[in-house]
mmCIF file of C-alpha atoms and ligand atoms in Angstrom:
data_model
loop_
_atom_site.group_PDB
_atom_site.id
_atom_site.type_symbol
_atom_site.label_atom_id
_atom_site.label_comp_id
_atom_site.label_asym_id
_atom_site.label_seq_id
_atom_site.Cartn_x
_atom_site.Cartn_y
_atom_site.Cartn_z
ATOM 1 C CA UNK J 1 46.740 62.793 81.141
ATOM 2 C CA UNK J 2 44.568 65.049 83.562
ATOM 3 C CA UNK J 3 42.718 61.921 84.191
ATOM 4 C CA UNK J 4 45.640 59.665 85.287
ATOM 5 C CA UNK J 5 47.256 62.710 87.565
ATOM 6 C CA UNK J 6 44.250 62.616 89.348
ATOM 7 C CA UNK J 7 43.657 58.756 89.739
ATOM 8 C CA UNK J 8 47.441 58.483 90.840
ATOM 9 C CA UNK J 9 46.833 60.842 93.363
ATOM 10 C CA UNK J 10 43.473 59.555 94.717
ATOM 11 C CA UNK J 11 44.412 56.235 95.605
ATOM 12 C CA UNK J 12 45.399 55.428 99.595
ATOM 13 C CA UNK J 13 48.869 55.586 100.720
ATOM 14 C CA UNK J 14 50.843 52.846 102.508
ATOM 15 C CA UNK J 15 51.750 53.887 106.365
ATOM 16 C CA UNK J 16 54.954 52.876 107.209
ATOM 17 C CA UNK J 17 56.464 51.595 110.621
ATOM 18 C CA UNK J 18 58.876 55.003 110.681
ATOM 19 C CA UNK J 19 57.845 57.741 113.108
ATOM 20 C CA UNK J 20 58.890 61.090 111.751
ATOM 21 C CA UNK J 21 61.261 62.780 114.196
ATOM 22 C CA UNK J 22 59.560 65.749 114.433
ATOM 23 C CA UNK J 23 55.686 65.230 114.502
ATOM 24 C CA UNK J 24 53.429 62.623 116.000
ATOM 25 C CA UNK J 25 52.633 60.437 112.833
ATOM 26 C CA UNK J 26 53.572 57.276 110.680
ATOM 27 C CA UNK J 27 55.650 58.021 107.495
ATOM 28 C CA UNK J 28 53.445 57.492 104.067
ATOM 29 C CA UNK J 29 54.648 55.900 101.119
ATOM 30 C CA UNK J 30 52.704 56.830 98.154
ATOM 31 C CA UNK J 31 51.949 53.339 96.226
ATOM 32 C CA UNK J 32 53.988 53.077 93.541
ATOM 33 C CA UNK J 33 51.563 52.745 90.668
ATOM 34 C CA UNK J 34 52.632 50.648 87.498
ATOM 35 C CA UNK J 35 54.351 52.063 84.806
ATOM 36 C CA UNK J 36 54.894 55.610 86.755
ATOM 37 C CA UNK J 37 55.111 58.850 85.030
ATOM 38 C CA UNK J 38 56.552 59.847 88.302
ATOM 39 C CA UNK J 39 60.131 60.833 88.286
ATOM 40 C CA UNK J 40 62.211 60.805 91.227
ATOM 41 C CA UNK J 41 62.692 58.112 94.551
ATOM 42 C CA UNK J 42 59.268 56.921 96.263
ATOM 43 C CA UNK J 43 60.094 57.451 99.741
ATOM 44 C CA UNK J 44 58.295 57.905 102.924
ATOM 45 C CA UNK J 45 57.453 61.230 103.944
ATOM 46 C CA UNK J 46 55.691 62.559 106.815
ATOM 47 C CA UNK J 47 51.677 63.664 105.713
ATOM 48 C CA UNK J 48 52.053 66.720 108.306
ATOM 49 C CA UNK J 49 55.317 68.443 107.953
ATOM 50 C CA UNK J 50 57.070 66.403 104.856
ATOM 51 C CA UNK J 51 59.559 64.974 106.468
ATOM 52 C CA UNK J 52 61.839 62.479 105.202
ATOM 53 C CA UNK J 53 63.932 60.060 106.805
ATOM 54 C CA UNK J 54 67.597 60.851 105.550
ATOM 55 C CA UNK J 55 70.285 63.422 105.368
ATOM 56 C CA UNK J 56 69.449 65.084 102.620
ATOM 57 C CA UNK J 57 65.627 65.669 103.121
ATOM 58 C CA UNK J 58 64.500 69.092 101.822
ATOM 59 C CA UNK J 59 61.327 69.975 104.548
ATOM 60 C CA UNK J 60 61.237 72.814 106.286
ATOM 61 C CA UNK J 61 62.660 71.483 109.434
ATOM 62 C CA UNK J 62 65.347 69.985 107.826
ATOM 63 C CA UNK J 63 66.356 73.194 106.093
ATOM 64 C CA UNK J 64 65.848 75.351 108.564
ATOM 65 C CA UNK J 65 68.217 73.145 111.119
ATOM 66 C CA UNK J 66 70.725 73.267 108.015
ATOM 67 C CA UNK J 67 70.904 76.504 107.961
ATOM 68 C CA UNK J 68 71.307 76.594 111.618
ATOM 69 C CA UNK J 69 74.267 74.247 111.697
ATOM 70 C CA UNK J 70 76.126 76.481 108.717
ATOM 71 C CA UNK J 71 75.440 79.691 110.604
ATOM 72 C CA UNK J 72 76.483 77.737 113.779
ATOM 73 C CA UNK J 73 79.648 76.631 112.313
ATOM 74 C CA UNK J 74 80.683 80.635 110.505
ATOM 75 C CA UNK J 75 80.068 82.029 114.399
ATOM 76 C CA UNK J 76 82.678 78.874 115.582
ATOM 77 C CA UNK J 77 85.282 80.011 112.848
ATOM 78 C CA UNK J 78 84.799 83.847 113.268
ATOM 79 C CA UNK J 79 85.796 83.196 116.911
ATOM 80 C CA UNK J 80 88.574 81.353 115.981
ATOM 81 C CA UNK J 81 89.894 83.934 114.105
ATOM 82 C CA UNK J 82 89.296 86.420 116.601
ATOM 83 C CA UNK J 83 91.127 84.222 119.341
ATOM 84 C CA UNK J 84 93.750 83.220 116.743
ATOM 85 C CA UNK J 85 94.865 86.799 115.755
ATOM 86 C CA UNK J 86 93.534 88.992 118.599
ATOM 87 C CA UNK J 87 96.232 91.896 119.198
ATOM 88 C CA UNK J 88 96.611 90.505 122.902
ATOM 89 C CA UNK J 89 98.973 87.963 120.850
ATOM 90 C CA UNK J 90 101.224 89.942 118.985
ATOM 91 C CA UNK J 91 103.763 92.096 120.004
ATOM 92 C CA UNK J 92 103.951 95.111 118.346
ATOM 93 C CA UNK J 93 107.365 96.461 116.605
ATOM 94 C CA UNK J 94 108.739 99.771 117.629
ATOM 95 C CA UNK J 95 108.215 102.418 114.641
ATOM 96 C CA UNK J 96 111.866 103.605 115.230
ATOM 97 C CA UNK J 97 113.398 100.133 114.643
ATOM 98 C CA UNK J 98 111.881 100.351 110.857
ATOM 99 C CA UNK J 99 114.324 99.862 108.410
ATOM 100 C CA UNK J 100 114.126 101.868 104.645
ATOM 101 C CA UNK J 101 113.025 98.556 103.101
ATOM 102 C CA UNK J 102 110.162 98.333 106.020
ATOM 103 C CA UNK J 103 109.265 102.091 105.221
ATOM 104 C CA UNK J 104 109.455 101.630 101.378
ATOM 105 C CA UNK J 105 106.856 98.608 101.716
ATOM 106 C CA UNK J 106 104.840 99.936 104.388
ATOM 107 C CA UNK J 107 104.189 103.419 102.257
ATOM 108 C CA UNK J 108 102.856 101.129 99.441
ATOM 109 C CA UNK J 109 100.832 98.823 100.945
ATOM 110 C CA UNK J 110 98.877 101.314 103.192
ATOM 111 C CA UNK J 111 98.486 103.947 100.189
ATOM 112 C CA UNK J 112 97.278 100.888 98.289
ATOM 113 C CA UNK J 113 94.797 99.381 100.046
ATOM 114 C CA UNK J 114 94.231 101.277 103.707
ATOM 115 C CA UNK J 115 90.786 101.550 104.085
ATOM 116 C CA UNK J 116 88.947 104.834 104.392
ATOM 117 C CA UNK J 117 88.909 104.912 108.516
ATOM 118 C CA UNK J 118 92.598 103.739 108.613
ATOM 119 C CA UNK J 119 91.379 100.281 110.601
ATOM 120 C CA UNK J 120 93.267 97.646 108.510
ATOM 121 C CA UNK J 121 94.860 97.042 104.636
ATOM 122 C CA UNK J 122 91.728 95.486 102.640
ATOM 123 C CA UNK J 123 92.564 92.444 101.171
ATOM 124 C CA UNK J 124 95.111 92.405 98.002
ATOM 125 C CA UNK J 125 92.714 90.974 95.475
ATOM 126 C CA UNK J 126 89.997 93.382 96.051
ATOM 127 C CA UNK J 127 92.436 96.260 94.774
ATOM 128 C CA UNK J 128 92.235 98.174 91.696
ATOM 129 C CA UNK J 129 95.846 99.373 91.383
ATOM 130 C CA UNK J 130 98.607 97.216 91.354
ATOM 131 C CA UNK J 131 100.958 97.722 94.339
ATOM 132 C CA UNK J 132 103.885 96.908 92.319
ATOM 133 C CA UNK J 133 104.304 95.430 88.558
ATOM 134 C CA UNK J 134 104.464 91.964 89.413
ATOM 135 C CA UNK J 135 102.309 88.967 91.390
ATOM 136 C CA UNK J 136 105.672 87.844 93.057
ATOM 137 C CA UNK J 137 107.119 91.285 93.598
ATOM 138 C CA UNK J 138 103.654 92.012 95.485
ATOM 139 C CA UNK J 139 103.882 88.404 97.402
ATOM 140 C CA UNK J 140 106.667 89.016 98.038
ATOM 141 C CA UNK J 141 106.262 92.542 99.542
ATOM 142 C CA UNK J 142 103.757 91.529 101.703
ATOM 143 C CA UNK J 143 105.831 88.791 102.658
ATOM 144 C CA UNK J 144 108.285 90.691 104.014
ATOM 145 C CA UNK J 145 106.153 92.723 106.334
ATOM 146 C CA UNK J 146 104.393 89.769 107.442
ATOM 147 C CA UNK J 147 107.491 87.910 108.353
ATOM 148 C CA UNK J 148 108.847 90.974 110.465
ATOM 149 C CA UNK J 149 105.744 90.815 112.087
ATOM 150 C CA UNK J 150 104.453 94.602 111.082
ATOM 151 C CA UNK J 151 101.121 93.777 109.609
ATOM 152 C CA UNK J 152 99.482 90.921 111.002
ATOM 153 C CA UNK J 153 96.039 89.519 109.751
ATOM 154 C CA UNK J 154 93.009 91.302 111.054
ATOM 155 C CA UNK J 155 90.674 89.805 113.569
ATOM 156 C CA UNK J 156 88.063 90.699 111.484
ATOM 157 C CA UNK J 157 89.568 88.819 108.380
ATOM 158 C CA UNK J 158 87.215 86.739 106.395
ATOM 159 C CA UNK J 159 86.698 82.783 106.805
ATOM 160 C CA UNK J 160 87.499 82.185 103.612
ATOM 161 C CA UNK J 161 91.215 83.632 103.689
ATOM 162 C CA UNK J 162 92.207 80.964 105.643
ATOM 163 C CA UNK J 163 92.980 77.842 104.893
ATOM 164 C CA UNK J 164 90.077 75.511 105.996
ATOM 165 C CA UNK J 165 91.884 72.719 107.459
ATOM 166 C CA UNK J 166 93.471 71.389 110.639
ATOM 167 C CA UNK J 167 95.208 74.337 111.173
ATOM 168 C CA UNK J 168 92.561 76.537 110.869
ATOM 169 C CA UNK J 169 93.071 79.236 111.024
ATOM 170 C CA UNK J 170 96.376 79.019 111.335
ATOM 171 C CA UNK J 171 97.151 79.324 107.363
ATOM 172 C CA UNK J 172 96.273 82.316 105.774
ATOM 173 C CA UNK J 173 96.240 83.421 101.936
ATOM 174 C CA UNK J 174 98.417 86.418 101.622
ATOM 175 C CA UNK J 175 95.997 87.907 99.114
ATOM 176 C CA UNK J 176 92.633 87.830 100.807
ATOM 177 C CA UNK J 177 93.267 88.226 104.662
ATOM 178 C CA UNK J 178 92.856 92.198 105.808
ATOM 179 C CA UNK J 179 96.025 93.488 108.014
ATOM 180 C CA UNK J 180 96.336 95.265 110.845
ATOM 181 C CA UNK J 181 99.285 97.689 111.325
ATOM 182 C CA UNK J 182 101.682 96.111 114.220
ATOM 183 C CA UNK J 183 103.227 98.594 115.321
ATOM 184 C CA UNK J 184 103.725 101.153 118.151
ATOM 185 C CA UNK J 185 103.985 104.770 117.184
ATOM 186 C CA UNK J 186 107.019 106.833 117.954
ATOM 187 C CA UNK J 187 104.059 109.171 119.641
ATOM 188 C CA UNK J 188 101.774 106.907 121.041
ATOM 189 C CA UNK J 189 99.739 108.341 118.073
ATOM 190 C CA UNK J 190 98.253 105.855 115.512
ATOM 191 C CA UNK J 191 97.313 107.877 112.903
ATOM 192 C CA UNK J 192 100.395 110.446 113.006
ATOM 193 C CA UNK J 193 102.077 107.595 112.208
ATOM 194 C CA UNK J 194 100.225 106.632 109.686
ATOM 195 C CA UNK J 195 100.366 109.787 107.600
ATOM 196 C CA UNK J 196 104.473 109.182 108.328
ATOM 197 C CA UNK J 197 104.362 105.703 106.885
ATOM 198 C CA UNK J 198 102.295 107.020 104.245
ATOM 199 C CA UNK J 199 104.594 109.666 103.356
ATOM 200 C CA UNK J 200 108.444 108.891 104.337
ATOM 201 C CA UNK J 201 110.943 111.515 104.058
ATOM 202 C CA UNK J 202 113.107 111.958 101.427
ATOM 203 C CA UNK J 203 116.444 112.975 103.041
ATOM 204 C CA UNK J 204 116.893 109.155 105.106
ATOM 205 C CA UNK J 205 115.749 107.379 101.921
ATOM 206 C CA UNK J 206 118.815 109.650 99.849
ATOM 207 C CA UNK J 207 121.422 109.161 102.673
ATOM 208 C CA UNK J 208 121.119 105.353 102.078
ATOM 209 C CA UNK J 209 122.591 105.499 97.624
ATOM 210 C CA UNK J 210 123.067 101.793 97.908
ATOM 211 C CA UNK J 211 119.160 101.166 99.028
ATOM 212 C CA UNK J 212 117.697 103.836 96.578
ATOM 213 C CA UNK J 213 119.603 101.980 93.618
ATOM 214 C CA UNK J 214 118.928 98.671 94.300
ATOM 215 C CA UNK J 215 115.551 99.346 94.542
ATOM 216 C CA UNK J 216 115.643 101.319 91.536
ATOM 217 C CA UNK J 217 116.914 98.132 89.276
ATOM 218 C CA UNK J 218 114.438 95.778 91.413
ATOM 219 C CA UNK J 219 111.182 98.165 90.162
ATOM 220 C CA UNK J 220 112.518 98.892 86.993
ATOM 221 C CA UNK J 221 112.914 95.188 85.979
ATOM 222 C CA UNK J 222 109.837 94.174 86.956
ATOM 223 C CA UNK J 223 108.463 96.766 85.174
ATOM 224 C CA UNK J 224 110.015 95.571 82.082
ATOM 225 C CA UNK J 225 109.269 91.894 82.669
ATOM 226 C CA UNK J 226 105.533 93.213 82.844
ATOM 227 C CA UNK J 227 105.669 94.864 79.828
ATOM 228 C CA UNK J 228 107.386 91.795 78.307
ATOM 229 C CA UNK J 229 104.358 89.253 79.695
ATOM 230 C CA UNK J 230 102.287 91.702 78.429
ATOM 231 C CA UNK J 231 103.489 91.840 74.891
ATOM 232 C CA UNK J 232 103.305 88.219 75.179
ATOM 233 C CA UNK J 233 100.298 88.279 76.201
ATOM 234 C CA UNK J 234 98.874 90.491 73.254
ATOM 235 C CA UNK J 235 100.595 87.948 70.580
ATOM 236 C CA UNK J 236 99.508 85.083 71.976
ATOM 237 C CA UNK J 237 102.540 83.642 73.065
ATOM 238 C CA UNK J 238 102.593 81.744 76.604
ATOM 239 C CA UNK J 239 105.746 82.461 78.458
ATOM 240 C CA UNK J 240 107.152 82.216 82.301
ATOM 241 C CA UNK J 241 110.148 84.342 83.165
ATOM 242 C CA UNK J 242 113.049 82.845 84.378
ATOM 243 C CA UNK J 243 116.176 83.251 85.489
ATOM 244 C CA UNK J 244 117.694 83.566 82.153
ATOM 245 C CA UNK J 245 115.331 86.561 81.658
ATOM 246 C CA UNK J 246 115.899 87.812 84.400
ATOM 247 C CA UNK J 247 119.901 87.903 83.879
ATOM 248 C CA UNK J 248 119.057 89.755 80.213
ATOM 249 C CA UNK J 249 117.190 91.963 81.193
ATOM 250 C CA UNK J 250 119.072 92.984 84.448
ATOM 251 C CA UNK J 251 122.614 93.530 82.102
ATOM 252 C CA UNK J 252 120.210 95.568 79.733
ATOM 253 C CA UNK J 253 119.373 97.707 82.988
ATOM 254 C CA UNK J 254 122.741 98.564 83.529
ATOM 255 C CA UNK J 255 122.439 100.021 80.233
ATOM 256 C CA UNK J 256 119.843 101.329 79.289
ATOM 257 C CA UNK J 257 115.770 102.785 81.234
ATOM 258 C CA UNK J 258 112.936 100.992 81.489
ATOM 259 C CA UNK J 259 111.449 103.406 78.239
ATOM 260 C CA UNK J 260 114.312 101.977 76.025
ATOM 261 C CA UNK J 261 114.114 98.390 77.541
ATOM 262 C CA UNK J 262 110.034 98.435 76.360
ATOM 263 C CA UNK J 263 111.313 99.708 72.470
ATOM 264 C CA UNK J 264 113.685 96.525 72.810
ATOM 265 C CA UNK J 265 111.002 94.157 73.744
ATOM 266 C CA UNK J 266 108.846 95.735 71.366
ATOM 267 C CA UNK J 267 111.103 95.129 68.555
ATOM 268 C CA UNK J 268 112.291 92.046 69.489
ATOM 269 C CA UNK J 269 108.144 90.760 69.934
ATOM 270 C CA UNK J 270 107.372 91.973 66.576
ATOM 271 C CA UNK J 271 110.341 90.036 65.150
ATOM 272 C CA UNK J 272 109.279 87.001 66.335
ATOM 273 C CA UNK J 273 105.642 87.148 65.373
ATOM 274 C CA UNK J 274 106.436 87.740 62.068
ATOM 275 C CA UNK J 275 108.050 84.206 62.155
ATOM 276 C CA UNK J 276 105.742 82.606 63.740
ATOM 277 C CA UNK J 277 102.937 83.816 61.248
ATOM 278 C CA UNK J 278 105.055 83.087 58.345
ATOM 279 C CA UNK J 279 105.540 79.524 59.956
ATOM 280 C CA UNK J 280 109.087 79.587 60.125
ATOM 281 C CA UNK J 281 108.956 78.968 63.955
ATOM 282 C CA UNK J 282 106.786 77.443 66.114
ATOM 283 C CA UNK J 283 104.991 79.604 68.998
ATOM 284 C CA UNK J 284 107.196 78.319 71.844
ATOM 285 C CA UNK J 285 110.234 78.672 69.822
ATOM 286 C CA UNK J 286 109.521 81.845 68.636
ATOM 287 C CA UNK J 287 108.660 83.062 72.525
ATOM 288 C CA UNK J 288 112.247 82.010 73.627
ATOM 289 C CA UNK J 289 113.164 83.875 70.800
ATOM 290 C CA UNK J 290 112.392 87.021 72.244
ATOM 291 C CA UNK J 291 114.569 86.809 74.776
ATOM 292 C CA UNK J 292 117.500 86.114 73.028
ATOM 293 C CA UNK J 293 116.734 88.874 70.647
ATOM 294 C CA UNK J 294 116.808 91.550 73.374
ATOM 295 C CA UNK J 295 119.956 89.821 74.710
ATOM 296 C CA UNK J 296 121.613 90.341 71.104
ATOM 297 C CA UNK J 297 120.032 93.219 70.194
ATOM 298 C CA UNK J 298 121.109 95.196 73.446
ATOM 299 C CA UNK J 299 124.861 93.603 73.431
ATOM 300 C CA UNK J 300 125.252 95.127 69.811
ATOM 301 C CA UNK J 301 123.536 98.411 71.283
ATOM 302 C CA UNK J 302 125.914 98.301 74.212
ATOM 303 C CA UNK J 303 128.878 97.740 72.491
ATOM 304 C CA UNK J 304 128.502 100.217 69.411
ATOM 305 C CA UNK J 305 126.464 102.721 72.063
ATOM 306 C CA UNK J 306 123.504 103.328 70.624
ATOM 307 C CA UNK J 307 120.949 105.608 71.317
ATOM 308 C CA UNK J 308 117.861 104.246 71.794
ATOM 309 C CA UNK J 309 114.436 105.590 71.293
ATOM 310 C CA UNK J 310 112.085 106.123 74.789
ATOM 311 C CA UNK J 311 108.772 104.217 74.891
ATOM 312 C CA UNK J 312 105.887 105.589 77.239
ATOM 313 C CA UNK J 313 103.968 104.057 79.624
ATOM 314 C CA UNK J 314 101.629 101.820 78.071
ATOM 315 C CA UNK J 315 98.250 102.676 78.411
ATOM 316 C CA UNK J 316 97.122 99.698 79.607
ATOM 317 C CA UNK J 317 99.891 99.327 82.380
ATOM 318 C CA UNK J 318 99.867 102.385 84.576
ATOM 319 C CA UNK J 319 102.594 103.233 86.764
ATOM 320 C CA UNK J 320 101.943 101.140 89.904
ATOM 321 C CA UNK J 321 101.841 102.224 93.493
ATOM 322 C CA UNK J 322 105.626 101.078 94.352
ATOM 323 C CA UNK J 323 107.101 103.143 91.371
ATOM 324 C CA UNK J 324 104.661 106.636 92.420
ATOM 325 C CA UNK J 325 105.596 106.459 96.395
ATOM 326 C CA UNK J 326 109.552 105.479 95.689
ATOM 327 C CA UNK J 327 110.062 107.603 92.494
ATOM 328 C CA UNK J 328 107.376 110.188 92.887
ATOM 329 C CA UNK J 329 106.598 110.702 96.436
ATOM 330 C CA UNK J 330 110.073 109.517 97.610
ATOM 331 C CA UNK J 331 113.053 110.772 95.818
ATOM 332 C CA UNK J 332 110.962 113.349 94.163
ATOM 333 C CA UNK J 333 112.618 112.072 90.420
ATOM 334 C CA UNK J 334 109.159 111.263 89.154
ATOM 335 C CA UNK J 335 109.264 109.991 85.458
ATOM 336 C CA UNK J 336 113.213 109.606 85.498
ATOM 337 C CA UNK J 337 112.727 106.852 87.616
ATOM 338 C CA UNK J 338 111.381 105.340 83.991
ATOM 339 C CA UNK J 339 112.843 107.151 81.298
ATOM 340 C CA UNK J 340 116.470 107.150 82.834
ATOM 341 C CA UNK J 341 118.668 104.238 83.508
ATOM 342 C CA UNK J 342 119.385 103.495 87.342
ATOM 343 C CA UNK J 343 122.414 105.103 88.829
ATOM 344 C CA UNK J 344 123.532 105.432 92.049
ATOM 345 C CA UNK J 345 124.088 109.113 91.769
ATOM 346 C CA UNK J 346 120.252 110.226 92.868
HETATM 347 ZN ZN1 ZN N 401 56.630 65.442 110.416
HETATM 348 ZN ZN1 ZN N 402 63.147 66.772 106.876
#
């Protein structure tokens, strides 16, 4: 073998009519000896720098230009983005003009993910606590600010939140751009308002009932639709909410907290798994089955008024930023806010 390497390197190589772009000299073409051990194309290379003659050549040159182009091309999209959502283009909302909703959100999302020198929101993904209990309650928050135009992404956003396309970068995912606060302080002080956004007062939040319990059944069923995904997800069983669950478990609500909604779910889970185990329903079926259980189960409970037992939190699905700053922070009813049904009477 040591023999053959070195007679297949020895012999002469053919020179070729190509001139390498980048040096003086002929491309080479090693002959191509019989039976080849070789693996790989037999192409022309330059003898001086290694050159070869197509677009995927790995020389030095070649790379280096590569990585030229790339860096080239990051520089043309970071200015993009800094044309694109430069402040110069937005005007900024008035802080008095912000309504409870607007507060509400605003309170979450900057005690949830404002960085540490109050500059921008990082983006959503990146966070370790959930703003609120659901993907499409969070979307949906951020949403809402976005189309009222009081966070806009940040100039300094990342290429890859946006959507690399033709409208570059005029599409954005919600989740991974950073946002800048658009708005213009009551006291031409940015962070004064900040620390109000952060922390809105109680008394305007308590003059507005209809706002406080709306928002308290809107929390309090997605918190029970998490813990019902959850349980799902523990058994198993493969489920997406709709809006038949959502009618259930918003009539339960009227009835009953989130604590006793979790013992009904728990219940009604555990039911179900024991017939799927003991194959007397398949998993789908016996998913669907849930629901309709807690829709029973809590009409009987309604009707005969029962008392129902009070779950906790579950460990593994701490209270989320939405349900601290509007139960906690806000209307000061900390833990009600879960173990009590909503009423209009805060
Ligand atoms: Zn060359
Ligand atoms: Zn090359």
């Amino acid at each position: 073998m040591f023999q053959l390497h070195n007679l297949l390197v020895s012999f002469p190589k053919k020179i070729t009519e190509d001139q390498c772009e980048y040096c003086d000299a002929k491309l080479v073409q090693d002959w191509r000896a019989k039976n080849s051990f070789r693996l790989g194309q037999n192409r022309p290379y330059c003898p001086i720098c290694s050159h070869e003659n197509h677009d995927q050549c790995k020389c030095s040159t070649c790379e280096e230009q590569r990585r030229e182009a790339l860096i080239k091309e990051e520089n043309r999209k970071k200015n993009l983005i800094r044309e694109h959502y430069n402040q110069k283009n937005y005007e900024k909302k008035l802080e008095e003009n912000l309504s409870l909703e607007d507060k509400l959100f605003l309170s979450v999302l900057i005690r949830g993910g404002l960085d540490e020198n109050l500059g921008h929101i990082v983006p959503i993904w990146t966070l370790d606590n959930k703003l609120t209990p659901s993907n499409s309650f969070t979307i949906e928050l951020i949403k809402t600010l976005a189309g009222r135009g009081l966070i806009v992404p940040h100039s300094n956003s990342s290429i890859e939140a946006f959507v690399d396309d033709e409208t570059f970068p005029g599409t954005y995912y919600v989740d991974r751009v950073l946002y800048r606060i658009n708005i213009n302080s009551l006291d031409n002080n940015y962070h004064n308002m900040i620390e109000r956004l952060m922390y809105p007062s109680q008394g305007e939040f308590e003059a507005d009932k209809d706002f406080c319990f709306n928002m308290w059944k809107k929390i309090a069923l997605n918190e029970s639709i998490e813990y019902l995904l959850y349980s799902f997800n523990k058994v198993g069983f493969d489920f997406n909410p709709g809006e038949k669950t959502h009618k259930v478990f918003e009539n339960l609500l009227n009835h009953y907290s989130v604590a006793q909604v979790y013992s009904i779910i728990y219940r009604a889970v555990a039911n179900s798994t024991k017939l799927y185990q003991e194959k007397k329903m398949p998993k789908k079926r016996a998913a669907n089955a849930v629901i309709t259980s807690c829709e029973n189960f809590g009409e009987r409970a309604i009707a005969e008024g029962w008392k129902l037992s009070k779950f906790r939190r579950d460990y593994n699905l701490p209270e989320t930023v939405i349900s601290k700053v509007f139960f906690t922070s806000i209307l000061k009813i900390a833990y009600i806010g879960f173990e009590e049904k909503p009423t209009p009477n805060i």
